[in-house]
Tab-separated table of C-alpha atoms in Angstrom:
chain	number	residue	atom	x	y	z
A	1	UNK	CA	-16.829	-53.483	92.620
A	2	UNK	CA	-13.630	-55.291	93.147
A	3	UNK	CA	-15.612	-57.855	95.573
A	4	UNK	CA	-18.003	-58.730	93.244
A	5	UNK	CA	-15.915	-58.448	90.071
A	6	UNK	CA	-16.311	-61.611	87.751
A	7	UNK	CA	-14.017	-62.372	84.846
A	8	UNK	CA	-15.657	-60.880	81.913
A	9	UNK	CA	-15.514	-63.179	78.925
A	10	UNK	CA	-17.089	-63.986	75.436
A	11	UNK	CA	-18.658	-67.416	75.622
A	12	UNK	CA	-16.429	-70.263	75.601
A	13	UNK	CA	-18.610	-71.451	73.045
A	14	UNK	CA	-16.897	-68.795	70.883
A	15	UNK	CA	-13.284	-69.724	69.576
A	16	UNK	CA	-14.618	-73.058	69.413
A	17	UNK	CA	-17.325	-72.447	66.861
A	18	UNK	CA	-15.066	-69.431	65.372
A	19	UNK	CA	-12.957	-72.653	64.329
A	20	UNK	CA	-15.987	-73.487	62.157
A	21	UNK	CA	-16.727	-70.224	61.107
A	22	UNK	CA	-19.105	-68.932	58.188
A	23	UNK	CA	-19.064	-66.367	56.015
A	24	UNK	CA	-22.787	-65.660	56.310
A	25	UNK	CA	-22.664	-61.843	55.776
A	26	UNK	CA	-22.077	-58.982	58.141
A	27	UNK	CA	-23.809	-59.357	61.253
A	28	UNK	CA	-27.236	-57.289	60.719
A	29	UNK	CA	-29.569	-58.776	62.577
A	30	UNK	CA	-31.930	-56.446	64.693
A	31	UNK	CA	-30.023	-55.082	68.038
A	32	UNK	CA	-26.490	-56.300	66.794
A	33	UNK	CA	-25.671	-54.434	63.295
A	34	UNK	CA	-23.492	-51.334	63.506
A	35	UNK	CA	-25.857	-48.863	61.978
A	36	UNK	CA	-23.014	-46.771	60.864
A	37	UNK	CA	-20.948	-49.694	59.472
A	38	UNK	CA	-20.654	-48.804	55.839
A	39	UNK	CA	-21.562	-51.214	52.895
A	40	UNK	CA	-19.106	-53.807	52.105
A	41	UNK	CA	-16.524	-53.597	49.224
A	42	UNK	CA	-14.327	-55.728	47.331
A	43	UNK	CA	-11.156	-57.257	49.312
A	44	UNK	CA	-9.177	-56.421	46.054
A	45	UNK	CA	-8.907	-54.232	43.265
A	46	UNK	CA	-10.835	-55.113	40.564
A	47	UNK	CA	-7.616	-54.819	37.962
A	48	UNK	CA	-5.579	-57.347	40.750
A	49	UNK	CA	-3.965	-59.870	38.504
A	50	UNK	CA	-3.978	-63.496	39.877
A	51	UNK	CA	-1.422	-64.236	42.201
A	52	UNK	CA	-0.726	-67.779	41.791
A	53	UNK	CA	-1.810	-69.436	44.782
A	54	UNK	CA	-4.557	-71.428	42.594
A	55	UNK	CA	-1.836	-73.844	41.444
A	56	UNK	CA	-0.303	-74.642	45.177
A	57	UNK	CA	-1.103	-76.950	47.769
A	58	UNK	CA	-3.210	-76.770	50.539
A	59	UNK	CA	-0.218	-76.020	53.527
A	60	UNK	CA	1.418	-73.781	50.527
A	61	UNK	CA	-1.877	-71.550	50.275
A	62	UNK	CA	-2.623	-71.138	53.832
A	63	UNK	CA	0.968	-69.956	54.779
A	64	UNK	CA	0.545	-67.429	51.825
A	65	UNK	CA	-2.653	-66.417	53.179
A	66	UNK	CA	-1.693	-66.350	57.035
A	67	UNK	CA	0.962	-63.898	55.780
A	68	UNK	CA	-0.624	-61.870	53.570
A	69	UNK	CA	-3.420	-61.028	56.382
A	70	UNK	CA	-0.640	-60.359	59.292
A	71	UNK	CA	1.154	-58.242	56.982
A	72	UNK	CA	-2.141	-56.510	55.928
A	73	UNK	CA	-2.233	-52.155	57.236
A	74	UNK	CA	-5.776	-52.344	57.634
A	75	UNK	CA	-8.944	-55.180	57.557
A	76	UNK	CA	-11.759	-55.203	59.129
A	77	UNK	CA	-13.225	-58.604	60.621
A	78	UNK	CA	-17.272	-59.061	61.056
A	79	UNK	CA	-19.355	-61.763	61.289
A	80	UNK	CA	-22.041	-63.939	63.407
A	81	UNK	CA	-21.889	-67.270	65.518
A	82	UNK	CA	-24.206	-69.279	66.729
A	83	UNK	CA	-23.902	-72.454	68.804
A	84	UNK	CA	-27.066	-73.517	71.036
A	85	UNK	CA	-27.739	-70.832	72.930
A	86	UNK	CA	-24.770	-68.618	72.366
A	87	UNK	CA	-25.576	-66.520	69.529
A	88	UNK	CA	-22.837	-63.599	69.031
A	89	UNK	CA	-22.231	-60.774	66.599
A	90	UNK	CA	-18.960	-59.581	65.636
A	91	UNK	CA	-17.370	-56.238	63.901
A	92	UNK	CA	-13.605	-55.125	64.359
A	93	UNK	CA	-11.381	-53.450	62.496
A	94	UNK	CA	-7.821	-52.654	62.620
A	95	UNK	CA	-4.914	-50.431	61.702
A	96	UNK	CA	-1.246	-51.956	62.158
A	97	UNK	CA	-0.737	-54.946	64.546
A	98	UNK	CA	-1.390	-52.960	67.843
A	99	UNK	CA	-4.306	-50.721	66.929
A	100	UNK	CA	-8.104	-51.926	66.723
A	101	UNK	CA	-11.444	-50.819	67.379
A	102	UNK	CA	-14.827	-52.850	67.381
A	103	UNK	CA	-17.497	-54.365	68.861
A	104	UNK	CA	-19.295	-58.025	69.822
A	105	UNK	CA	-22.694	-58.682	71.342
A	106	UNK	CA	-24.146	-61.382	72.650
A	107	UNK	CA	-28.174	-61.861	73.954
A	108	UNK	CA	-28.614	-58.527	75.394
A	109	UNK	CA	-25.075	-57.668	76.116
A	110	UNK	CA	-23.133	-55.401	74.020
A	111	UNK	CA	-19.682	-54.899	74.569
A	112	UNK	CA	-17.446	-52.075	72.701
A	113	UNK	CA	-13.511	-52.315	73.096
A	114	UNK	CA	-10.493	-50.412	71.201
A	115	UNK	CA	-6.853	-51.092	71.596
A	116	UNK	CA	-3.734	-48.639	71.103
A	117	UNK	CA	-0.291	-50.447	71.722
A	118	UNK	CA	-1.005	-52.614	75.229
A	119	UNK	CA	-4.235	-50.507	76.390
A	120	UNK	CA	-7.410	-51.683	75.762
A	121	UNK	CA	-10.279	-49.651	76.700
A	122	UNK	CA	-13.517	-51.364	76.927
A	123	UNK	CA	-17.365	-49.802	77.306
A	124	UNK	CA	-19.968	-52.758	78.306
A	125	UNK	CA	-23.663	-51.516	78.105
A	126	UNK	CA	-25.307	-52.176	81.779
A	127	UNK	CA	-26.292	-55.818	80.945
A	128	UNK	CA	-22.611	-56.578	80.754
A	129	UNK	CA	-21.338	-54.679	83.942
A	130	UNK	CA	-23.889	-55.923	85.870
A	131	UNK	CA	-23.027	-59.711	84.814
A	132	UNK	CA	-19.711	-58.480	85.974
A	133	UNK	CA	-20.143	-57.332	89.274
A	134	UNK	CA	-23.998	-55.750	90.042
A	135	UNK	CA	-25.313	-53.202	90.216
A	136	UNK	CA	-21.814	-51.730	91.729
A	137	UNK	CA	-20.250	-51.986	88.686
A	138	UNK	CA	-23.207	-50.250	86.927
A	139	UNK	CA	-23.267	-47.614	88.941
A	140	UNK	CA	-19.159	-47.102	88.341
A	141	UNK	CA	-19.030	-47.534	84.679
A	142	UNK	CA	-22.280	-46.880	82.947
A	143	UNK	CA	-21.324	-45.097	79.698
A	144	UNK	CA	-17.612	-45.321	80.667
A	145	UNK	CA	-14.750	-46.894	79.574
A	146	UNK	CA	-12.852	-49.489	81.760
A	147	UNK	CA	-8.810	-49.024	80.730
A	148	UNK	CA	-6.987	-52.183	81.439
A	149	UNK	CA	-3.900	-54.161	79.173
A	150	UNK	CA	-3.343	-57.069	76.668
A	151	UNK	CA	-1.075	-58.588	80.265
A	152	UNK	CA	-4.641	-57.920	82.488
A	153	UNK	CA	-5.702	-61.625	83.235
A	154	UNK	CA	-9.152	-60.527	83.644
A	155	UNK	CA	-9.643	-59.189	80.136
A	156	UNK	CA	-7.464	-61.777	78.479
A	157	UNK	CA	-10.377	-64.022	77.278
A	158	UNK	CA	-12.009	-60.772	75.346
A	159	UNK	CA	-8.496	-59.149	74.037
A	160	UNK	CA	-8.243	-61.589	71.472
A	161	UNK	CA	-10.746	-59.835	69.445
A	162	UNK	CA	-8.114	-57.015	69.120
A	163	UNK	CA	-5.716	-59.359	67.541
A	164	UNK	CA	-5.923	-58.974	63.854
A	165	UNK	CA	-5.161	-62.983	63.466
A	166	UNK	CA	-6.378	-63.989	66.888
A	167	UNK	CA	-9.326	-66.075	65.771
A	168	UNK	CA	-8.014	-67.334	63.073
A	169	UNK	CA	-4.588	-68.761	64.304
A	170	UNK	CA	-7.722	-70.319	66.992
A	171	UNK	CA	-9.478	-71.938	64.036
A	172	UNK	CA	-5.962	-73.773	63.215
A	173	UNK	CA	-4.855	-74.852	66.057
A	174	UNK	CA	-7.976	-77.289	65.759
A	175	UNK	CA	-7.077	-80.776	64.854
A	176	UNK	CA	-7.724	-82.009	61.368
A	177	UNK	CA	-5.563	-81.737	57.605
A	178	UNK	CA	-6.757	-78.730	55.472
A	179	UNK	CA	-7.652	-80.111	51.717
A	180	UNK	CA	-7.690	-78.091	48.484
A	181	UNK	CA	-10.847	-77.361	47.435
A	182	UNK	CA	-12.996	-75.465	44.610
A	183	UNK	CA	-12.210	-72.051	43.175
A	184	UNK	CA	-14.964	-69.274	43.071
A	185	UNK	CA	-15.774	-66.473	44.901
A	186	UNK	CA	-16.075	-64.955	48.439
A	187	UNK	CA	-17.258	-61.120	48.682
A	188	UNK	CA	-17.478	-60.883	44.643
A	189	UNK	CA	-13.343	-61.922	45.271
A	190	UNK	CA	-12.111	-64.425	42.943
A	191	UNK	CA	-11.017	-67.367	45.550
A	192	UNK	CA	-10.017	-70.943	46.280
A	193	UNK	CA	-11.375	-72.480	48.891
A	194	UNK	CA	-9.418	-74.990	51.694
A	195	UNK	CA	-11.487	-77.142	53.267
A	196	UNK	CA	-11.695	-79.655	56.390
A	197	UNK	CA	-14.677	-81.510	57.551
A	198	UNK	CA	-17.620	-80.968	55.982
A	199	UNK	CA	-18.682	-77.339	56.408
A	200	UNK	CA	-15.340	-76.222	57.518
A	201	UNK	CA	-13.789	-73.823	54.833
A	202	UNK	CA	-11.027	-71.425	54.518
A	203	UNK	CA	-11.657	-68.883	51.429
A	204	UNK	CA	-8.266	-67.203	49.719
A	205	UNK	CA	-8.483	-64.276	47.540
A	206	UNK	CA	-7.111	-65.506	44.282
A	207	UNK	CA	-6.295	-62.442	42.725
A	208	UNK	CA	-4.005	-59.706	44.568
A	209	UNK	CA	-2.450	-60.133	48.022
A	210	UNK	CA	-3.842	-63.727	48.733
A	211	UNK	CA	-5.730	-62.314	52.097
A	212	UNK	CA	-7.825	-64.969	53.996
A	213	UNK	CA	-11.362	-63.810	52.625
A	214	UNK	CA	-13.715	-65.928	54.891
A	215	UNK	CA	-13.466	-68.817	57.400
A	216	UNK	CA	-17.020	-70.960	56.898
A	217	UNK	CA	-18.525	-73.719	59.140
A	218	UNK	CA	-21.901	-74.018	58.741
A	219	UNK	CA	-25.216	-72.173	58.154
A	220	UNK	CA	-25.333	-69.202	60.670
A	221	UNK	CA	-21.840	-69.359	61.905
A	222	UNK	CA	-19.576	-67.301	60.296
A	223	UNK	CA	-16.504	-64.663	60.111
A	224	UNK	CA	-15.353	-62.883	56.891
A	225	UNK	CA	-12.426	-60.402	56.298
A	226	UNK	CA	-13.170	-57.442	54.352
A	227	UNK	CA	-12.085	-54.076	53.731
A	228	UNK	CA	-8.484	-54.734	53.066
A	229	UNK	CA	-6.037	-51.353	52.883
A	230	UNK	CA	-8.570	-48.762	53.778
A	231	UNK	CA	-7.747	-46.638	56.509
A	232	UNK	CA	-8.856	-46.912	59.820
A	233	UNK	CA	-8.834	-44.279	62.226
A	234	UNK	CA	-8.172	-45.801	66.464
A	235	UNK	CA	-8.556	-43.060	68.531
A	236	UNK	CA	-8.400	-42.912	72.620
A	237	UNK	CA	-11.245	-42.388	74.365
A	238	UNK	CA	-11.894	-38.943	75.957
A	239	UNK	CA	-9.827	-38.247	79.319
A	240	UNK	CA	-13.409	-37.536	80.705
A	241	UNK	CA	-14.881	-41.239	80.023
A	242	UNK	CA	-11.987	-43.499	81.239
A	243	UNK	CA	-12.034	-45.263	84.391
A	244	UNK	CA	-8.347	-46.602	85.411
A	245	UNK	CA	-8.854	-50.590	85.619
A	246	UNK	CA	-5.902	-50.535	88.042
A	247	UNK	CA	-7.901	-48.983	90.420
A	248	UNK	CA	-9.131	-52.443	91.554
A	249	UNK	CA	-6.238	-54.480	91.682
C-alpha cells in the first residue's frame, strides 16, 4: 500500500462551497442519511430568554456567536454541498474540543472518522481505499480502521471535519464584510441572520447561548448546527479493527 498510497481528501470543492453554506436540512438523501441519526431538536430551550445579540452589530454578533459555539460541550454539525459535480453529505458530532465522531460521503464513497485527543481513526468503505491506493489498500483495510493523527500530513485535508469550528472559521476567512440582516428563525430557533453576498448567510440563535444555528449559500448547499448540550458518547474503536497508520511511514 505505501507505493500506491494517494493523499486522501474531501474535494477541494468543499471548504470553498462550505463558505457558502445552506441550511437545507440534514443530509437524507438516498445512500448518504445516517439511518440511525435521530430526529432533529431545538438548538435551545424553549423557556431561553433572549440574549441580546438582536440589538448589536454585525462584527459584535458573530464574535458572540464564534464563542458561544467553541465554548459549546456538545453540537452536532450535518448538512449537504453541492458544487458541479461534487455533491457531499455531512454528519459530525462532538463532545469537548478534542473528541468527535461522524461521517461524510461523496458519489459512492463513504468515509467514517472519530477523533479522541490527537488520534483520528478513520474507516473508508472500498470505493474510498481503492481511490487511495487499489486494490492493496482494499485488501488491508476493508472494514478496518486506519489510526493516524491531527500532525499526519496525509489526513490533514479530512481532519478538519473533527474540528468543532473548522468549517466555519473556513467560511470567514473568505473575503467580503458580514451585514446585519433579518430576524426569524433557523431550526424552529428564534434568530438573526448576518449576511454577505447574496445567498451567503450566517443564522444566530437569538434566544439562549447565541450558538451559530446555520451557515446558508444557496439552494442545495448547506451546513446547520444542531443538537446543542446533549451528550455525545466518542468511543475508540475495538483493538481488533485498528490498523496502525504508522505502519507505512
Amino acid at each position: 500500500m505505501a507505493q500506491h498510497r494517494r493523499r486522501p481528501h474531501a474535494p477541494a470543492a468543499l471548504v470553498l462551497v462550505l463558505v457558502l453554506a445552506t441550511a437545507c436540512g440534514p443530509a437524507e438523501e438516498a445512500g448518504t442519511a445516517s439511518k440511525t441519526a435521530p430526529a432533529p431538536s431545538p438548538s435551545v430551550s424553549a423557556t431561553a430568554t433572549a440574549n441580546g445579540v438582536a440589538r448589536l452589530r454585525a462584527g459584535q454578533i458573530l464574535r458572540r456567536a464564534r464563542k458561544a459555539t467553541a465554548a459549546a460541550r456538545y453540537l452536532r454539525m450535518r448538512g449537504r454541498i453541492e458544487d458541479g459535480k461534487d455533491k457531499i453529505a455531512i454528519d459530525f458530532r462532538y463532545a469537548g474540543k478534542t473528541e468527535a465522531t461522524g461521517w461524510f460521503q461523496t458519489g459512492k464513497q463513504r468515509v467514517e472518522i472519530t477523533r479522541i485527543g490527537r488520534d483520528i481513526y478513520v474507516k473508508g468503505n472500498d470505493p474510498f481505499w481503492k481511490s487511495i491506493g487499489g486494490k492493496a489498500a482494499v485488501q488491508l483495510l476493508s472494514g478496518k480502521y486506519l489510526k493516524t493523527t491531527t500532525k499526519t500530513p496525509d489526513f490533514k485535508d479530512i481532519g478538519i471535519f473533527t474540528e468543532r469550528t473548522g468549517l466555519l472559521n473556513e467560511a470567514l476567512k473568505a473575503p467580503g464584510t458580514w451585514k446585519k440582516g433579518e430576524t426569524g428563525t433557523a431550526g424552529g430557533t428564534p434568530a438573526v441572520s448576518l449576511t454577505r453576498a447574496p445567498g451567503e448567510t450566517i443564522q444566530v440563535a437569538t434566544q439562549g447561548e447565541p450558538y451559530v444555528l446555520a451557515l446558508t449559500g444557496g439552494p442545495g448547499n448547506g451546513v446547520e448546527y444542531l443538537a446543542y448540550e446533549e451528550p455525545v458518547d466518542v468511543r475508540r474503536p475495538p483493538a481488533g479493527t485498528v490498523v496502525d497508520g504508522d505502519a507505512f511511514k
